[in-house]
Short mmCIF file of C-alpha atoms in Angstrom, two decimals:
data_model
loop_
_atom_site.label_atom_id
_atom_site.label_comp_id
_atom_site.label_asym_id
_atom_site.label_seq_id
_atom_site.Cartn_x
_atom_site.Cartn_y
_atom_site.Cartn_z
CA MET A 1 123.53 116.55 91.00
CA VAL A 2 121.98 113.15 90.33
CA SER A 3 121.34 111.28 87.09
CA ARG A 4 117.96 111.32 85.34
CA GLU A 5 117.93 107.51 85.60
CA GLN A 6 118.06 107.79 89.39
CA LEU A 7 115.06 110.13 89.31
CA LEU A 8 113.11 107.79 87.07
CA GLU A 9 113.41 105.05 89.67
CA ILE A 10 110.92 107.08 91.76
CA PRO A 11 107.48 106.30 90.25
CA PHE A 12 105.82 109.65 90.95
CA LEU A 13 108.59 111.55 89.13
CA GLN A 14 108.16 109.59 85.91
CA ALA A 15 105.19 111.67 84.72
CA LEU A 16 107.14 114.93 84.83
CA SER A 17 108.29 116.54 81.57
CA PRO A 18 111.89 115.83 80.45
CA ARG A 19 112.73 119.51 81.11
CA THR A 20 111.46 119.31 84.70
CA GLN A 21 113.28 116.01 85.26
CA ARG A 22 116.52 117.65 84.03
CA CYS A 23 116.03 120.62 86.36
CA LEU A 24 115.36 118.31 89.33
CA ALA A 25 118.39 116.17 88.50
CA GLU A 26 120.60 119.29 88.42
CA LYS A 27 119.45 120.55 91.80
CA ALA A 28 118.98 117.30 93.75
CA LEU A 29 121.59 115.97 96.15
CA GLU A 30 122.16 112.38 97.19
CA LEU A 31 122.08 111.70 100.92
CA SER A 32 123.14 108.68 102.97
CA LEU A 33 121.74 108.99 106.47
CA GLU A 34 122.30 107.05 109.65
CA PRO A 35 119.47 105.52 111.69
CA HIS A 36 117.89 107.64 114.46
CA LEU A 37 118.98 110.88 112.84
CA ASP A 38 116.68 113.89 113.26
CA LEU A 39 116.07 115.31 109.79
CA TYR A 40 114.11 118.27 111.14
CA GLN A 41 112.25 119.27 114.27
CA GLN A 42 108.69 120.44 114.79
CA GLY A 43 108.89 124.25 114.66
CA ASP A 44 111.96 124.40 112.40
CA PRO A 45 111.89 126.77 109.39
CA PRO A 46 110.58 125.12 106.18
CA THR A 47 112.92 122.39 105.04
CA GLY A 48 113.75 121.04 101.59
CA LEU A 49 112.10 117.99 100.04
CA TYR A 50 113.43 114.49 100.85
CA ILE A 51 112.56 111.68 98.42
CA LEU A 52 113.17 108.29 100.05
CA GLN A 53 115.08 105.75 97.94
CA SER A 54 115.60 103.23 100.74
CA GLY A 55 115.05 102.95 104.50
CA ARG A 56 112.30 104.17 106.82
CA VAL A 57 111.47 107.53 108.38
CA LYS A 58 108.88 108.47 111.01
CA LEU A 59 106.96 111.74 111.08
CA TYR A 60 105.73 112.78 114.52
CA ARG A 61 104.47 115.58 116.72
CA HIS A 62 105.37 115.91 120.34
CA SER A 63 104.54 118.11 123.28
CA LYS A 64 106.32 117.80 126.62
CA ASP A 65 106.74 114.05 127.22
CA LYS A 66 104.05 112.89 124.79
CA CYS A 67 104.48 111.92 121.18
CA GLN A 68 102.14 111.05 118.32
CA ILE A 69 103.62 109.30 115.30
CA LEU A 70 101.77 110.57 112.24
CA ALA A 71 103.25 108.38 109.52
CA LEU A 72 105.91 105.79 108.73
CA LEU A 73 107.36 106.49 105.32
CA VAL A 74 108.65 103.85 102.93
CA PRO A 75 110.88 104.17 99.84
CA GLY A 76 109.22 106.12 97.02
CA GLN A 77 107.49 108.49 99.46
CA CYS A 78 108.68 111.95 100.37
CA LEU A 79 108.75 114.31 103.29
CA GLY A 80 109.77 117.83 104.21
CA ALA A 81 108.83 121.20 102.72
CA GLU A 82 105.24 120.82 103.95
CA SER A 83 105.23 124.38 105.26
CA LEU A 84 107.28 125.93 102.43
CA PRO A 85 104.20 127.38 100.61
CA THR A 86 103.16 129.25 103.77
CA ASP A 87 106.68 129.96 105.00
CA THR A 88 105.69 128.82 108.50
CA PRO A 89 107.41 126.47 110.97
CA SER A 90 107.46 122.75 110.19
CA PRO A 91 104.25 121.19 111.57
CA TYR A 92 106.03 118.01 112.67
CA ALA A 93 109.42 116.37 113.12
CA ALA A 94 111.11 113.64 111.07
CA THR A 95 113.63 111.01 112.24
CA THR A 96 115.21 108.12 110.37
CA LEU A 97 114.38 104.66 111.76
CA SER A 98 116.98 102.76 109.71
CA PRO A 99 119.85 103.62 107.35
CA VAL A 100 118.31 105.85 104.66
CA GLU A 101 119.26 106.75 101.11
CA ALA A 102 117.40 109.82 99.87
CA LEU A 103 117.39 112.49 97.21
CA PHE A 104 117.19 115.99 98.65
CA LEU A 105 116.06 119.26 97.07
CA PRO A 106 117.25 122.17 99.25
CA PRO A 107 114.52 124.75 100.06
CA GLU A 108 116.13 127.57 98.03
CA HIS A 109 116.11 125.43 94.86
CA LEU A 110 112.68 124.04 95.66
CA ARG A 111 111.19 127.57 95.76
CA VAL A 112 112.60 128.32 92.29
CA LEU A 113 111.39 125.00 90.87
CA LEU A 114 107.88 125.62 92.27
CA ASP A 115 107.82 129.08 90.69
CA GLU A 116 109.10 128.05 87.29
CA LEU A 117 107.81 124.56 86.61
CA PRO A 118 103.99 124.19 86.55
CA ASP A 119 104.08 120.39 86.33
CA PHE A 120 106.34 120.23 89.39
CA GLN A 121 103.99 122.65 91.18
CA GLU A 122 101.08 120.28 90.50
CA LEU A 123 103.10 117.28 91.61
CA PHE A 124 103.97 119.04 94.86
CA LEU A 125 100.28 119.87 95.42
CA ARG A 126 99.44 116.22 94.89
CA LEU A 127 102.07 115.18 97.46
CA ILE A 128 100.55 117.56 100.01
CA THR A 129 96.96 116.45 99.35
CA ASP A 130 98.03 112.78 99.57
CA LYS A 131 99.50 113.45 103.00
CA LEU A 132 96.35 115.35 103.93
CA LYS A 133 94.23 112.29 103.11
CA GLN A 134 96.59 110.12 105.15
CA PHE A 135 96.18 112.42 108.18
CA ILE A 136 92.37 112.49 107.78
CA THR A 137 92.44 108.68 108.00
CA LEU A 138 94.62 108.91 111.11
CA VAL A 139 92.17 111.34 112.73
CA HIS A 140 89.32 108.95 111.88
CA ASP A 141 91.16 106.01 113.48
CA LEU A 142 92.09 107.98 116.62
CA ALA A 143 88.54 109.28 117.01
CA PHE A 144 86.49 106.17 116.31
CA ARG A 145 88.61 103.06 116.83
CA ASP A 146 89.91 101.59 120.07
CA VAL A 147 93.56 100.72 120.74
CA THR A 148 93.15 97.05 119.68
CA SER A 149 91.69 98.06 116.29
CA ARG A 150 94.32 100.75 115.78
CA LEU A 151 97.19 98.38 116.54
CA ALA A 152 95.74 95.80 114.12
CA MET A 153 95.42 98.59 111.52
CA VAL A 154 99.08 99.59 111.95
CA LEU A 155 100.27 95.97 111.60
CA LEU A 156 98.17 95.46 108.46
CA ALA A 157 99.37 98.72 106.92
CA ARG A 158 102.97 97.69 107.51
CA ALA A 159 102.28 94.22 106.08
CA GLU A 160 100.86 95.84 102.96
CA THR A 161 103.83 98.15 102.34
CA GLU A 162 106.75 96.02 103.50
CA GLY A 163 105.48 92.54 104.44
CA LYS A 164 107.22 89.44 103.08
CA PRO A 165 105.74 85.95 102.86
CA TYR A 166 107.07 83.50 105.48
CA GLU A 167 105.97 80.05 106.45
CA GLY A 168 102.78 80.54 108.44
CA GLY A 169 102.06 84.14 107.49
CA ILE A 170 103.33 87.56 106.43
CA GLY A 171 106.39 88.84 108.26
CA ILE A 172 107.28 92.44 109.06
CA GLU A 173 110.61 93.56 110.43
CA ARG A 174 110.76 94.49 114.14
CA LEU A 175 111.60 98.06 113.25
CA LEU A 176 109.61 99.84 115.95
CA SER A 177 109.89 99.66 119.72
CA GLN A 178 106.76 99.07 121.82
CA GLN A 179 106.93 102.74 122.80
CA GLU A 180 106.86 103.67 119.11
CA TYR A 181 103.82 101.46 118.55
CA ALA A 182 102.23 103.21 121.53
CA ASP A 183 103.08 106.59 119.96
CA MET A 184 101.43 105.48 116.73
CA VAL A 185 98.16 104.27 118.22
CA GLY A 186 97.90 106.95 120.93
CA THR A 187 98.25 104.89 124.10
CA ALA A 188 100.75 103.81 126.78
CA ARG A 189 103.53 101.26 126.18
CA GLU A 190 102.01 98.87 128.74
CA VAL A 191 98.73 98.77 126.78
CA VAL A 192 100.61 97.93 123.58
CA TYR A 193 102.50 95.16 125.41
CA ARG A 194 99.22 93.69 126.70
CA THR A 195 97.55 93.93 123.27
CA PHE A 196 100.46 92.16 121.56
CA ARG A 197 100.25 89.42 124.21
CA LYS A 198 96.52 89.08 123.51
CA PHE A 199 97.14 88.88 119.74
CA GLU A 200 99.78 86.21 120.36
CA SER A 201 97.57 84.15 122.67
CA GLU A 202 94.77 84.25 120.07
CA GLY A 203 97.16 83.03 117.36
CA LEU A 204 96.92 86.24 115.32
CA VAL A 205 100.62 87.09 115.48
CA HIS A 206 103.85 85.41 116.45
CA ILE A 207 106.75 87.56 117.59
CA THR A 208 110.35 86.43 117.10
CA ARG A 209 113.56 88.29 117.85
CA THR A 210 113.62 89.89 114.39
CA LEU A 211 110.10 89.57 113.02
CA ILE A 212 106.42 90.03 113.72
CA LEU A 213 104.66 87.26 111.85
CA LEU A 214 101.01 88.06 111.01
CA ARG A 215 99.37 84.64 111.06
CA ASP A 216 95.70 85.46 110.56
CA LEU A 217 95.23 88.46 108.28
CA ASP A 218 91.46 87.98 107.92
CA ARG A 219 90.87 88.13 111.66
CA LEU A 220 93.24 91.09 112.01
CA ARG A 221 91.29 92.88 109.26
CA GLN A 222 88.02 92.26 111.12
CA ILE A 223 89.53 93.70 114.30
CA ALA A 224 91.03 96.67 112.43
CA LEU A 225 87.74 97.65 110.79
CA HIS A 226 85.75 97.55 114.00
CA GLU A 227 84.65 101.03 115.05
CA ALA A 228 84.06 100.99 118.77
CA ARG A 229 82.78 104.57 118.93
CA MET B 1 70.78 124.39 98.85
CA ALA B 2 69.83 127.19 96.47
CA PHE B 3 71.67 128.44 93.41
CA ASP B 4 71.65 132.20 93.45
CA ARG B 5 71.08 133.94 90.13
CA PHE B 6 73.38 136.83 91.09
CA PRO B 7 76.78 136.37 89.46
CA VAL B 8 79.89 136.32 91.60
CA LYS B 9 81.66 139.69 91.44
CA THR B 10 85.38 140.16 90.92
CA ALA B 11 85.63 142.21 94.13
CA GLU B 12 84.01 139.38 96.07
CA VAL B 13 86.60 136.90 94.79
CA GLN B 14 89.33 139.37 95.70
CA SER B 15 88.10 139.32 99.31
CA ILE B 16 89.24 135.68 99.53
CA PRO B 17 92.76 135.82 101.02
CA ALA B 18 94.16 133.16 98.68
CA PHE B 19 93.36 135.37 95.67
CA ARG B 20 94.18 138.78 97.12
CA ASP B 21 97.32 139.20 95.02
CA MET B 22 95.91 137.82 91.79
CA PRO B 23 95.84 140.24 88.82
CA LEU B 24 92.42 141.75 88.07
CA GLU B 25 92.07 140.06 84.69
CA GLN B 26 92.57 136.62 86.22
CA LEU B 27 90.22 137.44 89.10
CA THR B 28 87.50 138.33 86.59
CA LEU B 29 88.05 135.04 84.81
CA LEU B 30 87.79 133.16 88.09
CA ALA B 31 84.64 135.07 89.15
CA SER B 32 82.93 134.29 85.86
CA ALA B 33 83.56 130.57 86.40
CA MET B 34 82.09 130.56 89.94
CA ILE B 35 78.49 129.87 91.01
CA ARG B 36 76.92 131.46 94.09
CA GLN B 37 75.17 128.97 96.40
CA THR B 38 73.35 129.39 99.70
CA TYR B 39 72.79 126.78 102.39
CA ALA B 40 70.59 126.81 105.48
CA PRO B 41 72.09 125.93 108.90
CA GLY B 42 72.59 122.16 109.20
CA GLN B 43 72.39 121.49 105.45
CA ILE B 44 74.91 119.02 104.05
CA ILE B 45 77.14 120.48 101.31
CA PHE B 46 78.80 117.20 100.37
CA THR B 47 79.22 113.85 102.03
CA GLU B 48 82.17 111.63 102.72
CA GLY B 49 82.63 109.03 99.99
CA GLU B 50 81.07 111.13 97.20
CA VAL B 51 83.17 111.73 94.12
CA SER B 52 83.62 115.46 93.71
CA GLY B 53 86.40 117.57 92.27
CA SER B 54 84.83 120.98 92.87
CA LEU B 55 86.16 123.73 95.05
CA TRP B 56 84.07 125.84 97.46
CA PHE B 57 84.88 129.20 99.02
CA VAL B 58 83.06 130.54 102.08
CA PHE B 59 81.81 134.05 101.37
CA GLU B 60 79.49 134.43 104.38
CA GLY B 61 78.75 132.21 107.39
CA ARG B 62 80.54 129.12 108.67
CA ILE B 63 80.76 125.50 107.61
CA LYS B 64 82.26 122.50 109.39
CA ILE B 65 84.20 119.55 107.98
CA ILE B 66 83.34 116.28 109.74
CA LYS B 67 84.09 112.57 109.78
CA GLN B 68 81.41 110.14 110.87
CA SER B 69 81.86 106.65 112.31
CA LEU B 70 79.77 103.63 111.33
CA ASN B 71 78.03 104.08 114.69
CA GLY B 72 77.01 107.63 113.82
CA ARG B 73 79.46 109.45 116.07
CA VAL B 74 80.87 112.63 114.57
CA GLN B 75 84.44 113.96 114.73
CA GLY B 76 84.89 117.54 113.60
CA LEU B 77 88.06 118.30 111.65
CA CYS B 78 87.66 122.06 111.43
CA VAL B 79 85.29 124.99 111.20
CA MET B 80 85.76 127.35 108.26
CA ASP B 81 84.56 130.90 108.07
CA GLN B 82 84.73 133.73 105.55
CA GLY B 83 87.43 133.44 102.91
CA LYS B 84 88.27 129.79 103.58
CA CYS B 85 88.32 127.17 100.87
CA PHE B 86 87.34 123.51 101.04
CA GLY B 87 86.35 120.49 99.06
CA SER B 88 89.12 120.15 96.54
CA CYS B 89 91.16 117.25 97.87
CA PRO B 90 90.25 115.11 94.86
CA LEU B 91 91.19 117.98 92.54
CA PHE B 92 94.10 116.42 90.73
CA ASP B 93 93.34 112.85 91.48
CA ILE B 94 89.63 112.09 91.09
CA ASN B 95 88.75 110.34 94.25
CA LYS B 96 86.15 110.18 96.97
CA ASN B 97 85.72 113.04 99.42
CA PRO B 98 87.58 111.98 102.57
CA ALA B 99 85.15 113.92 104.82
CA SER B 100 81.74 115.65 104.79
CA ALA B 101 80.89 119.36 104.87
CA GLN B 102 77.88 120.87 106.64
CA ALA B 103 76.61 124.45 106.99
CA LEU B 104 76.80 125.73 110.56
CA ASP B 105 74.93 129.00 109.89
CA GLN B 106 73.18 130.48 106.89
CA VAL B 107 76.08 130.39 104.44
CA THR B 108 76.87 131.79 101.03
CA LEU B 109 79.45 129.82 99.08
CA PHE B 110 81.14 130.32 95.74
CA LEU B 111 81.42 127.04 93.90
CA LEU B 112 84.12 126.53 91.29
CA PRO B 113 82.90 123.42 89.43
CA GLU B 114 85.40 120.75 88.50
CA ALA B 115 85.34 121.35 84.73
CA GLU B 116 85.86 125.12 85.13
CA LEU B 117 88.47 124.47 87.79
CA GLN B 118 90.51 122.30 85.42
CA GLN B 119 90.29 125.00 82.73
CA VAL B 120 91.24 127.84 85.07
CA LYS B 121 94.05 125.73 86.49
CA VAL B 122 95.61 125.29 83.05
CA ARG B 123 95.39 129.00 82.25
CA GLU B 124 96.24 130.25 85.73
CA PRO B 125 99.20 128.65 87.54
CA GLN B 126 98.62 131.13 90.38
CA LEU B 127 95.53 129.11 91.28
CA VAL B 128 97.73 126.07 91.96
CA LYS B 129 100.00 128.29 94.05
CA ALA B 130 97.01 129.53 96.06
CA LEU B 131 95.87 125.94 96.60
CA LEU B 132 99.35 124.93 97.74
CA HIS B 133 99.13 127.63 100.39
CA ILE B 134 95.67 126.47 101.51
CA TYR B 135 96.57 122.77 101.69
CA SER B 136 99.84 123.41 103.40
CA GLN B 137 97.93 125.23 106.17
CA ARG B 138 95.42 122.41 106.36
CA LEU B 139 98.15 119.80 106.68
CA THR B 140 99.55 121.67 109.67
CA HIS B 141 96.10 121.81 111.22
CA LEU B 142 95.43 118.09 110.74
CA ALA B 143 98.84 117.11 112.12
CA LYS B 144 97.89 119.01 115.25
CA VAL B 145 94.40 117.46 115.45
CA SER B 146 96.02 113.99 115.25
CA GLU B 147 98.39 114.82 118.08
CA ILE B 148 95.57 116.24 120.20
CA LEU B 149 93.37 113.17 119.72
CA GLY B 150 96.26 110.79 120.31
CA THR B 151 97.92 112.35 123.32
CA TRP B 152 95.81 115.04 125.02
CA ALA B 153 93.33 114.45 127.85
CA VAL B 154 89.67 115.30 127.10
CA PRO B 155 89.49 118.51 129.27
CA ASP B 156 92.59 119.86 127.47
CA ARG B 157 91.01 119.06 124.10
CA ILE B 158 87.83 120.96 125.03
CA ASN B 159 89.85 123.93 126.33
CA ASP B 160 91.89 124.00 123.13
CA CYS B 161 88.68 123.98 121.06
CA LEU B 162 87.32 126.92 123.03
CA LEU B 163 90.48 128.93 122.32
CA THR B 164 90.71 127.84 118.71
CA TYR B 165 87.13 128.59 117.74
CA ALA B 166 86.65 131.75 119.82
CA ASN B 167 86.01 135.03 118.10
CA HIS B 168 88.96 137.07 119.37
CA THR B 169 87.88 140.36 117.81
CA THR B 170 85.47 141.19 120.64
CA MET B 171 86.51 142.62 124.05
CA GLN B 172 86.10 139.19 125.59
CA PRO B 173 86.56 136.16 123.31
CA THR B 174 83.27 134.36 122.61
CA VAL B 175 82.51 130.93 121.20
CA GLU B 176 79.30 130.42 119.25
CA LEU B 177 79.16 126.63 119.08
CA THR B 178 76.73 124.26 120.76
CA HIS B 179 77.95 121.71 123.33
CA GLU B 180 77.32 119.01 120.74
CA LYS B 181 79.52 120.72 118.14
CA LEU B 182 82.26 121.30 120.71
CA ALA B 183 82.05 117.59 121.55
CA ALA B 184 82.44 116.64 117.89
CA LEU B 185 85.43 118.94 117.48
CA SER B 186 87.17 117.72 120.62
CA GLY B 187 86.49 114.02 120.08
CA THR B 188 84.15 113.38 123.00
CA VAL B 189 80.43 113.33 123.81
CA ARG B 190 78.08 116.21 124.68
CA GLU B 191 77.63 115.17 128.32
CA VAL B 192 81.37 115.38 128.99
CA VAL B 193 81.55 118.84 127.38
CA SER B 194 78.57 120.10 129.42
CA ARG B 195 80.11 118.79 132.67
CA HIS B 196 83.50 120.33 131.88
CA LEU B 197 82.00 123.70 130.90
CA GLY B 198 80.02 123.66 134.18
CA ASN B 199 83.31 123.24 136.07
CA LEU B 200 84.95 126.05 134.09
CA GLU B 201 82.02 128.32 134.85
CA LYS B 202 82.21 127.47 138.56
CA ASP B 203 85.90 128.44 138.49
CA GLY B 204 85.09 131.77 136.82
CA ILE B 205 86.99 130.91 133.62
CA ILE B 206 83.99 131.14 131.28
CA ARG B 207 80.42 132.45 131.40
CA SER B 208 77.59 130.73 129.52
CA GLU B 209 75.13 133.02 127.79
CA LEU B 210 72.27 132.28 125.44
CA GLY B 211 73.84 130.67 122.33
CA ARG B 212 77.42 131.53 123.25
CA ILE B 213 80.26 131.03 125.71
CA VAL B 214 82.21 134.06 126.92
CA ILE B 215 85.84 133.34 127.83
CA LEU B 216 86.72 135.38 130.93
CA ASN B 217 90.23 134.02 131.50
CA PRO B 218 91.81 132.71 128.26
CA ASN B 219 95.15 131.94 129.93
CA ALA B 220 93.50 129.41 132.22
CA LEU B 221 92.39 127.47 129.15
CA ILE B 222 95.84 127.00 127.63
CA PRO B 223 96.46 123.26 127.88
CA PRO B 224 99.68 122.41 129.76
CA CYS B 225 100.65 120.10 126.91
CA ALA B 226 100.33 122.83 124.28
CA CYS B 227 103.71 123.94 123.04
CA GLU B 228 104.58 126.68 120.58
CA ASP B 229 101.40 126.14 118.59
CA ARG B 230 99.31 128.09 121.07
CA ASN B 231 101.14 131.21 119.91
CA VAL B 232 99.86 130.67 116.39
CA SER B 233 96.93 132.93 115.57
CA PRO B 234 93.57 131.21 116.04
CA SER B 235 92.64 131.66 112.40
CA SER B 236 95.51 129.49 111.31
CA HIS B 237 94.07 126.65 113.39
CA ARG B 238 90.84 126.85 111.52
CA THR B 239 92.06 126.26 108.00
#
C-alpha cells in the first residue's frame, strides 16, 4: 500500500476520482530496483503496471543478436501491462538503466481495477494510445530518416526530457552505451561512433566522461528534421 | 466517399469482433449512432495531421494506414480488413491523426462520429474495453514494425510482409497487393520488391499471377531473425 500523496506526485493520476485514487493506493506496491534489472521479457505473460517515480527504463525488442530500443522512459511515465487487455505475451522487454523507484500494480489487481473503475479504464486507454503515437513516430523516423538525423533526434529528445543547462550548452547524462545508441537508431555501433565523432568535429556536441554536451541545438534540430527518404 | 442512406444494422455491428459479446440493447444503440460510408479503391479516408476523433470500422474491403515523408515516400503501417477498427487515436485527447488511411479496394465502413462516440462511451464502458483490446493489439503490431525496420534486412522484411498479408484460408496462401504496396509496407522501393520477387519465383518459392502472388513454400519465407512472433496468427499482425 502507498499513500495518496505519493500517487498525487504522478501528474497523470491527479485527474482520477478520489475513490479511484484510494483504490490504487491500496493495491499499489513500492519498488526499489537495481540498474540493469530485467523487469520483463518479450514473450512473457502480461505483467502489472509500473509507474516510474525516479530512474530510467528502456523498452526494446530483440531477435537473435539484434535489438531495437523502442523507448527510454523517464519518471512520470509508465510501462508494463500493454498486453493485459488481450491476454497475449508481452510485445517487448523492459530493463532498468539506472536505480529505479516505481509504484507497481500487480496484474491481478490491475484486472479488477480496469473492470470496476471507468475513469481508470479511460486513463489506461490513454496510456496505451500515447505509447502507440510514440511508436508511430519511431516507425516514421526509421523509415524516412537516415542514421545521422535519427541520432540527432534521440539526443534532442533526451535533452528535452532530462537535459540540464551547462556552460556552453545543454548537458545529458552518459546513460547509454554506444551499442544502446545503435540499438535506438537501428544501426551498428561503429556507425554511431563515427557519427558522434562527426558531430564533435563540427562543434555540435562535446563528450566528457560523464556528459554529452549539446552545443548547437539549432543545427542539431535542422539535422534531426531532415528526411533523407 | 459516399454516405449510404441504408442504416447500419445491429447484426452488422455484431459481426465486428470487438463487439461480439456486447448485449443486444447496447449493440442497437451503437448501430443507431453509426453512419455507413463507401470509398472507391485509392480514395483517402483521412490524412495525417487532420484533427479527427471519429472511429471507423471496416465492414467490407481493405484499407491501409500509411505514413508519408516530406519527399513523398510512403511507409505502410498496416492493412486492415473486415471487422478491424481504425482512426480513433485522438479519441480521448483531441489531437492530430498520426497517420493517413486509404481505401485499398472498394470498401464499406461504419463511421462512429466523435460526438456520438463520446456519448456512447459515457453510457457504455464496454466500448472503452473493446478499444483497449484493439489498441493493445495495435501496440504489439507497431512494436514489431519498429523492430523490423530497425534491424531486419530488406529481403527479410519483404518475406515477412508476404506471410503477414497473405490470405491463408485458400489451399495455397495468396497475396493480393501490388509491388508498390508491398514496398510501402516493407520500407523499401518498388524496384527492390520486384527484383526480390523475381528471385523468389526463380527459386520456386512463389508464383506470380495476374493481380496476386501465390506462396508455394511458406516455410522458405520465414525470416531467420523472426522469433516467436511468426507463430502468431497472421490476422494479429494486421491489427
